[in-house]
C-alpha cells in the first residue's frame, strides 16, 4: 500500500467539507489526487453519473453528518455493517465509504483508460444502501495506537530479519518509492482531524507499506516473487505468519484514524 486508499481521501476531505473547513472545489481536488476523474453512479433522482460535488451535497441533504471508512479483506469485514450485498461489493473492492446519519455507502471501482504510456485512472463510485449498525471490528483511536505500538514491538526483530532493502531490485525500488512519497508529503489527513489521528494514520500507513514490500505485494511486479530475506519455504511461512497480524493491526489503525472525525463529533 504505497498510497492512500480512495475511500480514505473521500472520507477525510468529505468530512472536512461537511465541517465547513474547506470549499467544495478544494475538497474535490484533494479527493481526485492524481486521478483523471471521479463519478458517482446510481444517485437517487439522477439518471446519469454525477460529480463528487453534487454527490457530497446530496449526502448532506439526506442527513449525512460524516463519512467512515471500511477496509475489509476476506475473513475480516473491517468497518462494514451490512447488508450482505453491500459487504460483498466492498470486499471485492477492498474498501468503501459509509455515511454516518444516512443509510448510504459508496464503493469505488477503479478503471484505467487511455493508450499504453498515457494511461489515466478513473474512479466510479457506486451509491448503495447500507444497514445502520455499528461497523465491524473498528477500534477507538487510542486502542488502535496502543495495538499498533505493541504489534511493532513484537514484530521488530522479524521485520529486521527480512532484510527488505537487500532482498532484490524490485523490493529496493518499492522501498525507495515509499521513502520518496513519505518525504514529499505529510498531508495525510484533511483539516479538522486531531494531531493524534494524523500520527496514527502516518504510522499505520508506513507499517502497511513496509509489510506489503516485505511480502512482495509492494514490488513493481506485484506478484510476490521476492520474499524478503527468506531462504526456505519454512522461513517464508514463518514470515507470513508474523506479518499477517501486523497487517491486520495496521488496517484497523487506518480505519480508526479516518473515522476519528465521526467518533469525536459524536462525543462532542
GROMACS .gro file of N, CA, C and O in nm, residues 13 17 22-32 52-53 56:
model
   64
   13UNK      N    1  -1.160   1.426   0.324
   13UNK     CA    2  -1.191   1.558   0.269
   13UNK      C    3  -1.341   1.583   0.265
   13UNK      O    4  -1.386   1.699   0.274
   17UNK      N    5  -1.515   1.900   0.439
   17UNK     CA    6  -1.616   1.979   0.370
   17UNK      C    7  -1.743   1.992   0.453
   17UNK      O    8  -1.800   2.101   0.467
   22UNK      N    9  -1.323   2.346   0.441
   22UNK     CA   10  -1.268   2.362   0.306
   22UNK      C   11  -1.383   2.390   0.209
   22UNK      O   12  -1.499   2.354   0.236
   23UNK      N   13  -1.351   2.456   0.099
   23UNK     CA   14  -1.451   2.482  -0.004
   23UNK      C   15  -1.476   2.356  -0.085
   23UNK      O   16  -1.389   2.270  -0.095
   24UNK      N   17  -1.595   2.343  -0.144
   24UNK     CA   18  -1.626   2.223  -0.223
   24UNK      C   19  -1.523   2.195  -0.332
   24UNK      O   20  -1.481   2.080  -0.350
   25UNK      N   21  -1.483   2.296  -0.408
   25UNK     CA   22  -1.387   2.273  -0.516
   25UNK      C   23  -1.253   2.224  -0.463
   25UNK      O   24  -1.190   2.136  -0.524
   26UNK      N   25  -1.210   2.279  -0.349
   26UNK     CA   26  -1.083   2.235  -0.291
   26UNK      C   27  -1.092   2.091  -0.242
   26UNK      O   28  -0.999   2.012  -0.259
   27UNK      N   29  -1.205   2.056  -0.179
   27UNK     CA   30  -1.222   1.920  -0.129
   27UNK      C   31  -1.220   1.820  -0.245
   27UNK      O   32  -1.153   1.717  -0.238
   28UNK      N   33  -1.291   1.853  -0.352
   28UNK     CA   34  -1.296   1.763  -0.467
   28UNK      C   35  -1.158   1.747  -0.530
   28UNK      O   36  -1.118   1.636  -0.568
   29UNK      N   37  -1.083   1.856  -0.538
   29UNK     CA   38  -0.949   1.848  -0.596
   29UNK      C   39  -0.858   1.758  -0.513
   29UNK      O   40  -0.779   1.680  -0.568
   30UNK      N   41  -0.869   1.765  -0.382
   30UNK     CA   42  -0.787   1.680  -0.296
   30UNK      C   43  -0.831   1.533  -0.306
   30UNK      O   44  -0.748   1.443  -0.299
   31UNK      N   45  -0.961   1.510  -0.321
   31UNK     CA   46  -1.009   1.372  -0.335
   31UNK      C   47  -0.960   1.312  -0.466
   31UNK      O   48  -0.919   1.196  -0.472
   32UNK      N   49  -0.958   1.393  -0.572
   32UNK     CA   50  -0.912   1.345  -0.702
   32UNK      C   51  -0.766   1.301  -0.697
   32UNK      O   52  -0.729   1.199  -0.753
   52UNK      N   53  -1.848   1.459  -0.788
   52UNK     CA   54  -1.836   1.448  -0.643
   52UNK      C   55  -1.906   1.562  -0.570
   52UNK      O   56  -1.963   1.542  -0.462
   53UNK      N   57  -1.902   1.682  -0.626
   53UNK     CA   58  -1.964   1.796  -0.559
   53UNK      C   59  -2.113   1.773  -0.539
   53UNK      O   60  -2.167   1.793  -0.429
   56UNK      N   61  -2.170   1.467  -0.285
   56UNK     CA   62  -2.148   1.503  -0.145
   56UNK      C   63  -2.259   1.595  -0.095
   56UNK      O   64  -2.304   1.583   0.020
   0.00000   0.00000   0.00000
